[in-house]
Coordinates of C-alpha atoms and ligand atoms in Angstrom, one line a residue:
Chain A
X272 CA -37.5 126.3 -85.3
X273 CA -34.5 128.3 -85.2
X274 CA -31.4 126.6 -87.4
X275 CA -28.5 126.0 -85.2
X276 CA -26.3 128.8 -87.3
X277 CA -29.1 131.5 -86.6
X278 CA -28.8 131.0 -83.1
X279 CA -26.1 133.5 -81.4
X280 CA -23.1 131.5 -80.2
X281 CA -20.5 132.5 -77.9
X282 CA -19.4 135.8 -79.6
X283 CA -15.5 136.1 -78.2
X284 CA -14.2 132.9 -79.8
X285 CA -12.7 132.4 -83.0
X286 CA -14.5 128.8 -83.3
X287 CA -17.5 128.7 -85.3
X288 CA -18.9 125.4 -85.1
X289 CA -17.6 121.7 -84.3
X290 CA -19.0 118.6 -86.1
X291 CA -18.7 114.7 -85.4
X292 CA -19.4 112.6 -88.8
X293 CA -20.0 108.8 -88.3
X294 CA -20.1 106.2 -91.1
X295 CA -21.6 102.8 -90.9
X296 CA -22.6 100.4 -93.2
X297 CA -25.6 97.6 -93.0
X298 CA -23.9 94.2 -93.3
X299 CA -27.0 92.7 -95.4
X300 CA -26.1 95.0 -98.3
X301 CA -23.1 96.0 -100.4
X302 CA -21.9 99.6 -100.4
X303 CA -23.5 101.9 -102.0
X304 CA -21.3 101.8 -104.8
X305 CA -21.7 98.4 -105.7
X306 CA -25.6 98.3 -105.3
X307 CA -28.2 98.3 -108.1
X308 CA -30.8 100.8 -108.2
X309 CA -33.1 98.1 -106.8
X310 CA -31.0 97.4 -103.9
X311 CA -30.7 101.1 -103.2
X312 CA -34.4 101.5 -103.2
X313 CA -34.9 98.6 -100.9
X314 CA -32.4 99.9 -98.5
X315 CA -33.1 103.2 -98.5
X316 CA -36.7 102.2 -97.6
X317 CA -36.0 99.6 -95.0
X318 CA -33.5 102.1 -93.4
X319 CA -36.2 104.6 -93.1
X320 CA -38.4 102.2 -92.0
X321 CA -36.3 100.6 -89.2
X322 CA -35.1 103.8 -87.8
X323 CA -37.7 106.4 -88.2
X324 CA -37.8 106.7 -84.5
X325 CA -34.2 107.8 -84.3
X326 CA -35.3 111.1 -82.9
X327 CA -36.6 109.6 -79.7
X328 CA -32.8 109.0 -78.6
X329 CA -32.1 112.7 -77.9
X330 CA -35.8 113.9 -77.9
X331 CA -35.2 115.5 -81.3
X332 CA -37.7 116.6 -83.9
X333 CA -36.6 114.7 -86.8
X334 CA -38.0 114.6 -90.3
X335 CA -37.5 112.1 -93.1
X336 CA -37.3 113.1 -96.7
X337 CA -36.3 111.2 -99.9
X338 CA -33.3 113.1 -101.4
X339 CA -33.7 111.7 -104.8
X340 CA -37.1 113.7 -104.8
X341 CA -35.8 117.2 -104.1
X342 CA -34.5 119.6 -106.5
X343 CA -31.0 119.7 -107.5
X344 CA -30.7 123.5 -106.1
X345 CA -32.3 122.3 -102.5
X346 CA -29.5 119.8 -102.5
X347 CA -26.9 122.4 -103.2
X348 CA -28.4 124.7 -100.5
X349 CA -28.2 121.7 -98.0
X350 CA -24.7 121.0 -99.0
X351 CA -23.8 124.8 -98.7
X352 CA -25.4 124.2 -94.8
X353 CA -23.1 121.2 -94.5
X354 CA -25.9 118.8 -94.1
X355 CA -25.1 116.6 -97.0
X356 CA -21.8 116.0 -98.6
X357 CA -20.9 116.4 -102.5
X358 CA -21.5 112.8 -103.3
X359 CA -25.1 113.1 -102.3
X360 CA -25.7 116.2 -104.4
X361 CA -24.2 114.1 -107.2
X362 CA -26.3 111.0 -106.3
X363 CA -29.3 110.2 -108.5
X364 CA -30.0 106.8 -107.1
X365 CA -32.5 106.5 -104.0
X366 CA -31.3 108.1 -100.9
X367 CA -32.7 109.4 -97.9
X368 CA -32.2 112.2 -95.0
X369 CA -33.2 112.3 -91.7
X370 CA -32.8 115.8 -90.4
X371 CA -33.6 117.6 -86.9
X372 CA -35.6 120.8 -87.2
X373 CA -32.6 122.9 -86.0
X374 CA -30.2 121.0 -88.4
X375 CA -27.8 120.2 -85.9
X376 CA -28.3 116.4 -86.2
X377 CA -28.5 114.5 -89.6
X378 CA -28.5 110.9 -90.7
X379 CA -27.9 110.5 -94.3
X380 CA -29.0 107.1 -95.8
X381 CA -27.1 105.7 -99.0
X382 CA -24.4 108.3 -99.6
X383 CA -20.8 107.0 -100.0
X384 CA -21.5 104.6 -97.0
X385 CA -25.2 103.4 -95.9
X386 CA -25.4 105.6 -93.0
X387 CA -23.8 108.7 -92.1
X388 CA -24.8 110.5 -88.7
X389 CA -23.5 113.9 -88.2
X390 CA -23.7 116.1 -85.1
X391 CA -23.4 120.1 -85.0
X392 CA -22.9 122.2 -82.4
X393 CA -21.6 126.0 -82.3
X394 CA -18.4 127.0 -80.7
X395 CA -16.1 124.4 -79.5
X396 CA -18.1 121.5 -78.2
X397 CA -17.1 118.2 -79.9
X398 CA -18.0 116.0 -76.8
X399 CA -21.2 117.2 -76.7
X400 CA -21.6 116.5 -80.6
X401 CA -20.0 113.1 -80.3
X402 CA -22.4 112.1 -77.4
X403 CA -25.4 112.7 -79.8
X404 CA -23.9 111.0 -82.6
X405 CA -22.9 108.0 -80.4
X406 CA -26.4 107.8 -78.9
X407 CA -27.9 107.9 -82.5
X408 CA -25.4 105.2 -83.3
X409 CA -26.2 103.1 -80.4
X410 CA -30.0 103.1 -81.3
X411 CA -29.4 102.6 -85.1
X412 CA -27.0 99.4 -83.9
X413 CA -29.9 97.7 -82.4
X414 CA -32.3 97.8 -85.4
X415 CA -29.7 96.7 -88.0
X416 CA -26.6 94.8 -87.9
X417 CA -23.5 97.0 -89.0
X418 CA -20.9 95.7 -91.1
X419 CA -18.0 95.3 -88.4
X420 CA -14.7 93.4 -88.4
X421 CA -12.6 92.8 -85.2
X422 CA -9.5 93.9 -87.1
X423 CA -10.4 96.5 -89.0
X424 CA -13.7 98.1 -86.9
X425 CA -16.7 99.5 -88.8
X426 CA -16.2 98.6 -92.4
X427 CA -16.4 101.8 -94.8
X428 CA -16.6 102.2 -98.7
X429 CA -13.2 104.4 -98.3
X430 CA -10.5 103.0 -96.4
X431 CA -9.9 106.6 -95.2
X432 CA -12.8 106.0 -93.0
X433 CA -12.4 102.5 -91.7
X434 CA -12.2 101.6 -87.9
X435 CA -14.1 104.5 -86.1
X436 CA -15.9 105.8 -89.0
X437 CA -15.5 109.0 -87.2
X438 CA -14.3 112.2 -88.3
X439 CA -14.0 115.0 -85.6
X440 CA -13.9 118.6 -87.2
X441 CA -14.1 122.2 -86.0
X442 CA -14.3 125.3 -88.2
X443 CA -12.2 128.2 -86.9
X444 CA -11.9 131.8 -88.3
X445 CA -8.3 132.4 -88.6
X446 CA -8.1 135.8 -90.6
X447 CA -4.6 137.0 -89.1
X448 CA -3.1 133.6 -88.4
X449 CA -3.9 132.6 -92.1
X450 CA -2.2 135.7 -93.6
X451 CA 1.2 135.0 -91.6
X452 CA 4.3 133.9 -93.7
X453 CA 4.6 130.6 -91.6
X454 CA 1.0 129.4 -92.0
X455 CA 1.9 126.7 -94.4
X456 CA 4.6 125.3 -92.2
X457 CA 1.9 125.4 -89.5
X458 CA -0.4 123.5 -91.4
X459 CA 2.2 120.9 -92.1
X460 CA 3.0 120.9 -88.4
X461 CA -0.4 119.9 -87.7
X462 CA -0.1 117.3 -90.1
X463 CA 2.3 115.2 -88.5
X464 CA 0.1 115.3 -85.5
X465 CA -2.5 113.8 -87.1
X466 CA -4.7 116.7 -88.1
X467 CA -5.4 118.3 -91.6
X468 CA -6.6 121.8 -92.0
X469 CA -8.2 123.1 -95.0
X470 CA -10.2 126.2 -96.3
X471 CA -13.7 126.1 -96.0
X472 CA -15.1 128.9 -98.7
X473 CA -12.8 129.4 -102.0
X474 CA -12.0 128.9 -105.3
X475 CA -8.7 127.0 -106.3
X476 CA -6.0 127.7 -103.8
X477 CA -7.7 131.0 -102.6
X478 CA -9.7 130.9 -99.6
X479 CA -12.5 133.5 -99.1
X480 CA -13.4 134.7 -95.6
X481 CA -10.6 133.0 -93.6
X482 CA -12.5 130.0 -92.3
X483 CA -10.8 126.8 -91.7
X484 CA -11.7 123.3 -91.1
X485 CA -9.5 121.1 -88.7
X486 CA -10.0 117.5 -88.9
X487 CA -8.6 114.2 -87.8
X488 CA -6.7 112.4 -90.4
X489 CA -6.7 108.8 -89.2
X490 CA -9.6 107.0 -88.2
X491 CA -8.1 103.7 -87.1
X492 CA -5.9 102.7 -84.4
X493 CA -7.0 105.1 -82.1
X494 CA -10.5 105.4 -80.0
X495 CA -13.0 107.6 -80.3
X496 CA -12.0 110.0 -77.3
X497 CA -8.5 110.1 -78.5
X498 CA -9.4 111.5 -81.9
X499 CA -11.9 113.7 -80.3
X500 CA -9.1 115.1 -77.9
X501 CA -6.6 115.5 -80.8
X502 CA -9.0 117.5 -82.7
X503 CA -10.0 119.8 -79.9
X504 CA -6.6 120.5 -78.7
X505 CA -5.8 121.4 -82.5
X506 CA -8.5 123.9 -82.9
X507 CA -7.9 125.5 -79.3
X508 CA -4.3 125.7 -80.2
X509 CA -5.4 127.7 -83.5
X510 CA -7.9 129.7 -81.6
X511 CA -5.2 131.0 -79.3
X512 CA -2.8 131.6 -82.1
X513 CA -5.3 133.5 -83.7
X514 CA -6.4 135.5 -80.6
X515 CA -2.6 136.1 -79.7
X516 CA -2.0 138.2 -83.3
X517 CA -5.3 140.0 -83.1
X518 CA -4.7 141.0 -79.6
X519 CA -1.1 142.3 -80.7
X520 CA -2.3 144.1 -83.7
X521 CA -5.0 145.6 -81.8
X522 CA -2.4 146.9 -79.4
X523 CA -0.1 148.3 -82.0
X524 CA -2.5 149.7 -84.6
X525 CA -6.0 150.3 -83.2
X526 CA -6.9 152.9 -85.5
X527 CA -6.6 150.5 -88.6
X528 CA -7.8 147.5 -87.1
X529 CA -11.1 149.6 -86.4
X530 CA -11.2 151.3 -89.7
X531 CA -11.0 147.8 -91.2
X532 CA -14.2 146.6 -89.3
X533 CA -16.3 149.8 -89.9
X534 CA -15.8 150.0 -93.8
X535 CA -16.3 146.5 -93.9
X536 CA -19.7 146.9 -91.9
X537 CA -20.3 150.4 -94.1
X538 CA -19.9 148.3 -97.5
X539 CA -22.3 145.5 -96.3
X540 CA -24.7 148.1 -95.0
X541 CA -25.2 150.1 -98.3
X542 CA -23.7 148.0 -101.0
X543 CA -26.3 147.2 -104.1
X544 CA -24.3 144.3 -105.5
X545 CA -21.9 141.7 -104.1
X546 CA -19.9 138.8 -105.5
X547 CA -19.4 136.0 -103.1
X548 CA -15.8 136.6 -102.9
X549 CA -16.2 140.4 -101.8
X550 CA -19.3 139.5 -99.4
X551 CA -16.8 136.5 -97.4
X552 CA -14.1 139.0 -97.0
X553 CA -16.2 141.8 -95.5
X554 CA -18.4 139.4 -93.5
X555 CA -14.9 137.8 -92.1
X556 CA -13.7 141.4 -90.8
X557 CA -16.9 141.9 -89.3
X558 CA -16.8 138.6 -87.3
X559 CA -13.5 139.4 -86.1
X560 CA -14.6 142.8 -85.1
X561 CA -17.4 141.4 -83.1
X562 CA -15.1 138.8 -81.5
X563 CA -12.6 141.6 -80.7
X564 CA -15.4 143.9 -79.1
X565 CA -14.8 146.5 -81.7
X566 CA -18.1 146.0 -83.3
X567 CA -21.0 145.9 -80.5
X568 CA -24.2 144.8 -82.0
X569 CA -27.3 145.9 -80.2
X570 CA -28.5 142.3 -79.7
X571 CA -26.4 139.0 -79.4
X572 CA -26.1 137.8 -83.4
X573 CA -24.6 135.1 -85.6
X574 CA -22.4 136.4 -88.1
X575 CA -22.3 132.9 -89.7
X576 CA -25.8 133.0 -90.4
X577 CA -25.2 135.7 -93.0
X578 CA -22.3 133.6 -94.4
X579 CA -24.5 130.5 -94.7
X580 CA -27.5 133.0 -96.0
X581 CA -25.3 134.6 -98.7
X582 CA -24.1 131.0 -100.6
X583 CA -25.3 131.0 -104.1
X584 CA -28.0 127.7 -103.7
X585 CA -29.2 129.2 -100.3
X586 CA -29.9 132.6 -102.3
X587 CA -31.2 131.0 -105.4
X588 CA -33.6 129.0 -103.3
X589 CA -34.8 132.1 -101.5
X590 CA -35.3 134.1 -104.9
X591 CA -38.1 131.8 -106.0
X592 CA -37.2 132.0 -109.8
X593 CA -33.7 131.8 -111.6
X594 CA -31.3 134.7 -111.4
X595 CA -28.5 136.0 -113.8
X596 CA -25.2 136.5 -112.2
X597 CA -25.7 140.1 -111.7
X598 CA -29.2 139.5 -110.2
X599 CA -27.7 137.0 -107.7
X600 CA -25.3 139.5 -106.4
X601 CA -28.1 142.0 -106.1
X602 CA -29.9 139.4 -104.2
X603 CA -27.0 138.9 -102.0
X604 CA -26.2 142.8 -101.2
X605 CA -30.2 143.0 -100.5
X606 CA -30.1 139.8 -97.8
X607 CA -26.9 141.3 -96.2
X608 CA -28.3 144.7 -96.1
X609 CA -31.5 143.5 -94.5
X610 CA -29.8 140.7 -92.1
X611 CA -26.7 142.9 -90.7
X612 CA -27.1 143.7 -87.2
X613 CA -27.3 147.0 -85.9
X614 CA -24.2 148.1 -83.8
X615 CA -23.6 150.9 -81.3
Chain B
X138 CA -4.9 133.5 -120.5
X139 CA -3.8 131.4 -117.9
X140 CA -5.8 128.5 -116.7
X141 CA -8.1 129.6 -113.8
X142 CA -7.6 126.6 -111.7
X143 CA -3.8 126.1 -111.8
X144 CA -2.9 129.6 -113.2
X145 CA 0.3 127.7 -114.6
X146 CA -0.9 126.4 -118.2
X147 CA -2.5 128.4 -120.9
X148 CA -6.2 128.0 -121.0
X149 CA -7.2 126.1 -124.1
X150 CA -10.8 125.1 -123.0
X151 CA -13.7 127.6 -122.7
X152 CA -16.6 126.2 -120.9
X153 CA -20.0 128.2 -120.6
X154 CA -22.1 126.7 -118.0
X155 CA -25.9 127.8 -117.2
X156 CA -27.4 126.8 -113.8
X157 CA -30.6 127.9 -112.6
X158 CA -30.2 131.4 -114.9
X159 CA -26.8 131.6 -113.5
X160 CA -24.1 132.0 -116.5
X161 CA -20.5 131.4 -115.6
X162 CA -17.7 131.4 -118.2
X163 CA -14.5 129.1 -117.4
X164 CA -11.1 129.1 -118.9
X165 CA -9.1 126.0 -118.4
X166 CA -6.1 124.2 -119.5
X167 CA -6.9 120.8 -120.9
X168 CA -5.1 119.1 -118.0
X169 CA -7.6 120.6 -115.7
X170 CA -10.5 120.6 -117.8
X171 CA -10.1 116.6 -117.8
X172 CA -10.0 116.5 -114.1
X173 CA -12.5 119.2 -113.4
X174 CA -15.9 118.4 -111.8
X175 CA -17.8 120.8 -113.7
X176 CA -20.2 122.6 -111.5
X177 CA -20.7 126.1 -110.0
X178 CA -20.0 125.1 -106.6
X179 CA -16.8 122.7 -107.3
X180 CA -15.0 125.2 -105.8
X181 CA -16.3 124.8 -102.4
X182 CA -14.0 122.4 -100.7
X183 CA -15.5 118.9 -99.7
X184 CA -16.1 118.6 -95.8
X185 CA -15.3 115.1 -96.5
X186 CA -12.0 113.5 -97.5
X187 CA -12.2 111.7 -100.4
X188 CA -8.3 111.1 -100.2
X189 CA -8.5 109.5 -103.4
X190 CA -5.5 110.8 -105.0
X191 CA -3.5 110.3 -101.7
X192 CA -4.2 106.7 -101.6
X193 CA -3.6 106.0 -105.2
X194 CA -0.4 108.0 -105.0
X195 CA 0.5 105.6 -101.8
X196 CA -0.6 102.4 -103.7
X197 CA 1.9 103.7 -106.6
X198 CA -0.4 103.3 -109.4
X199 CA 2.6 104.4 -111.6
X200 CA 2.7 100.9 -112.9
X201 CA 4.9 99.5 -110.1
X202 CA 2.0 97.0 -109.2
X203 CA 1.1 96.3 -113.0
X204 CA 4.5 95.4 -113.5
X205 CA 4.7 92.8 -111.1
X206 CA 1.2 91.8 -111.5
X207 CA 0.9 90.6 -108.2
X208 CA -2.6 92.2 -107.5
X209 CA -3.6 92.5 -111.1
X210 CA -6.6 90.1 -111.6
X211 CA -7.6 90.3 -108.2
X212 CA -11.5 90.4 -107.7
X213 CA -13.6 90.2 -105.1
X214 CA -16.0 87.3 -105.3
X215 CA -18.9 89.0 -103.5
X216 CA -19.3 92.5 -105.5
X217 CA -16.9 91.8 -108.3
X218 CA -14.6 95.0 -107.4
X219 CA -11.1 94.2 -109.3
X220 CA -7.8 96.0 -107.6
X221 CA -7.8 98.3 -110.7
X222 CA -11.3 99.4 -109.8
X223 CA -9.9 99.9 -106.2
X224 CA -6.9 101.8 -107.1
X225 CA -8.8 104.1 -109.6
X226 CA -11.8 105.1 -107.2
X227 CA -10.0 104.4 -103.9
X228 CA -13.2 102.7 -102.3
X229 CA -14.3 99.3 -101.8
X230 CA -17.6 97.7 -102.9
X231 CA -18.7 95.6 -99.9
X232 CA -17.5 94.3 -96.6
X233 CA -15.7 91.1 -98.2
X234 CA -13.3 93.3 -99.9
X235 CA -11.4 93.8 -96.5
X236 CA -10.9 90.6 -96.7
X237 CA -9.9 90.0 -100.2
X238 CA -8.0 93.1 -100.6
X239 CA -6.9 93.7 -97.0
X240 CA -3.8 91.5 -96.7
X241 CA -2.5 92.9 -99.9
X242 CA -3.0 96.2 -98.9
X243 CA -2.1 95.9 -95.4
X244 CA 1.3 98.1 -95.7
X245 CA -0.5 100.7 -97.5
X246 CA -3.3 100.8 -94.8
X247 CA -1.0 101.1 -92.2
X248 CA 0.8 103.8 -94.1
X249 CA -2.6 105.7 -94.4
X250 CA -3.8 105.1 -91.3
X251 CA -1.0 104.7 -88.9
X252 CA -2.2 101.5 -87.5
X253 CA -4.0 98.3 -88.8
X254 CA -6.0 97.4 -85.8
X255 CA -9.2 99.1 -84.7
X256 CA -9.5 99.7 -80.7
X257 CA -12.4 102.0 -80.7
X258 CA -16.0 101.4 -80.2
X259 CA -17.5 98.1 -80.9
X260 CA -21.3 97.5 -81.9
X261 CA -23.6 96.2 -78.9
X262 CA -24.3 92.9 -80.8
X263 CA -20.6 92.2 -80.9
X264 CA -20.1 93.1 -77.4
X265 CA -23.0 90.8 -76.3
X266 CA -21.8 87.9 -78.7
X267 CA -18.3 88.1 -77.0
X268 CA -19.8 87.8 -73.7
X269 CA -21.9 84.9 -74.5
X270 CA -18.8 83.1 -75.9
X271 CA -16.9 83.7 -72.9
X272 CA -19.6 82.8 -70.9
X273 CA -19.9 79.3 -72.4
X274 CA -16.2 79.0 -72.6
X275 CA -16.2 79.3 -69.0
X276 CA -18.9 76.6 -68.3
X277 CA -16.8 74.3 -70.7
X278 CA -14.1 74.9 -68.2
X279 CA -15.8 73.9 -65.4
X280 CA -14.8 77.1 -64.0
X281 CA -17.5 79.3 -62.1
X282 CA -16.4 82.6 -63.6
X283 CA -18.2 85.6 -62.3
X284 CA -19.9 87.7 -64.8
X285 CA -17.5 90.2 -63.2
X286 CA -14.4 89.0 -64.9
X287 CA -16.2 88.9 -68.3
X288 CA -17.3 92.5 -68.0
X289 CA -13.8 93.6 -67.0
X290 CA -12.4 92.4 -70.3
X291 CA -14.7 95.1 -72.1
X292 CA -13.8 98.8 -72.3
X293 CA -15.2 101.2 -70.1
X294 CA -17.8 102.7 -72.5
X295 CA -19.0 99.3 -73.1
X296 CA -19.3 98.2 -69.8
X297 CA -21.7 101.3 -69.1
X298 CA -23.5 100.3 -72.5
X299 CA -24.2 96.9 -71.6
X300 CA -25.4 98.0 -67.7
X301 CA -27.7 100.2 -69.5
X302 CA -29.1 97.3 -71.8
X303 CA -29.6 95.4 -68.6
X304 CA -31.2 98.4 -67.0
X305 CA -33.7 98.7 -69.5
X306 CA -34.1 94.8 -69.2
X307 CA -34.8 95.1 -65.4
X308 CA -37.4 97.8 -66.1
X309 CA -39.3 95.9 -68.5
X310 CA -39.7 93.0 -66.1
X311 CA -40.3 95.6 -63.4
X312 CA -37.5 94.3 -61.3
X313 CA -37.1 97.7 -59.5
X314 CA -34.6 96.5 -56.8
X315 CA -32.2 95.3 -59.9
X316 CA -33.0 98.4 -61.6
X317 CA -32.1 100.7 -58.8
X318 CA -28.9 98.5 -58.2
X319 CA -27.8 98.9 -62.2
X320 CA -28.6 102.7 -61.9
X321 CA -26.1 103.1 -59.1
X322 CA -23.6 100.9 -60.7
X323 CA -23.9 103.2 -64.2
X324 CA -23.7 106.1 -62.2
X325 CA -20.3 105.1 -60.3
X326 CA -18.8 103.5 -63.7
X327 CA -19.7 107.3 -65.5
X328 CA -18.0 109.3 -62.5
X329 CA -14.9 107.0 -63.1
X330 CA -14.1 107.7 -66.7
X331 CA -14.8 111.4 -65.8
Ligands
ZN906 ZN1 -4.9 124.1 -115.4
ZN907 ZN1 -16.1 93.3 -102.5

């Protein structure tokens, strides 16, 4: 089955995808950080058994796997695809993962918390993500008793997640807005409204590819609907601001804009070696070109699928043998040359 | 050479890592090297918020708490997490930690979260327990409270979920008349929320 990121989305929006994450804990056990290996093994086995039919809720094809039995490389590839988070990559204690065939829905067992439900949708569609995550949550809550407190709500290992345990995130492509001098103050302003913006790919303080994630900062004292609405509005606002800037630029210097897109396309079409940073920058240009209608692909396509596929662990996973730094860059160029959509 | 992390201090630590055949050289200052989670993907930003430093900053571990000793020595009896453990990792060890450290951290949790009180979703068993308690209480009062009164004290979403549970139950009992009535009720409730 096609993965969600391979499916063409709404091609004229800067919003790449939406994501809802709910964290929960089982009242019968201490949080993962304080569990012995034996307890981890027991909890993972028990949960895997008790919630094995969780797919039935949404009619999803969900498979289960033990995370402690897969390679480090596979885990890092899952991290790049946002299926699991970093603490699960590092974890050597027993942990598990329920994952739908299209990778839209996942339930990670025994990460930072006992249960982490995640639902992803292409484009700006947080309400659908929440609907699915909420249904899975309802199902699980009938199989086990959650750690819940009338005052603090759902209890989580990190107090930064307590209450709703809800993190709503939207990934937005902001190539022009992020280059504006006032971007930092915009980010600070959004912080005052309770949202956080951070770069998705990059190194140090450098961002590669201008993909940003906007999420809610607080999880307590607001309803789930309020949180989802807040992040939705912030993402829609970022998208609108980016759109305005791009429209303006396109009007003022159409040749320069088109030139940048076509040059980036040309590089990815013919390059024999690409660093992660370069590929992200060129893909960002192409993404903007497609969204603005400068580059017209023969078929609807997902540029984000190329972003995911050109990440190191995903490239290495397909290579079937260890690669040197240079070989990895060659593999990246090969991958992009092969997958780049035709334009007319 | 400048440190590749902070680009401020001189790089004094050279670290070469080989992961799955990929060789990468890192040049770091002592400060960043000590904090760095060395791995080829450490630069990829974490999708989750650990906010550890933020919280530790808010808690002001810069010795203020240690000096007055108010919190030092507090240990969660259930999981053994100490206050110092909490400050260091910004995480609790078990559900009981919230009642042990919660009152001490109330101000900080409010600062961090803007609130101290959950107003969102509640698990089904908690909602059902509340209904049962209220039903029993009303029996005790001798008042013939209508089920509807109790239902009205729940949030809209909880009402819908409760009705859905009753619907499933009715279907199991093959009471189709009640099931149909419940289905209509759920529909009208859902329309109201939209
Ligand atoms: Zn440094
Ligand atoms: Zn504890």
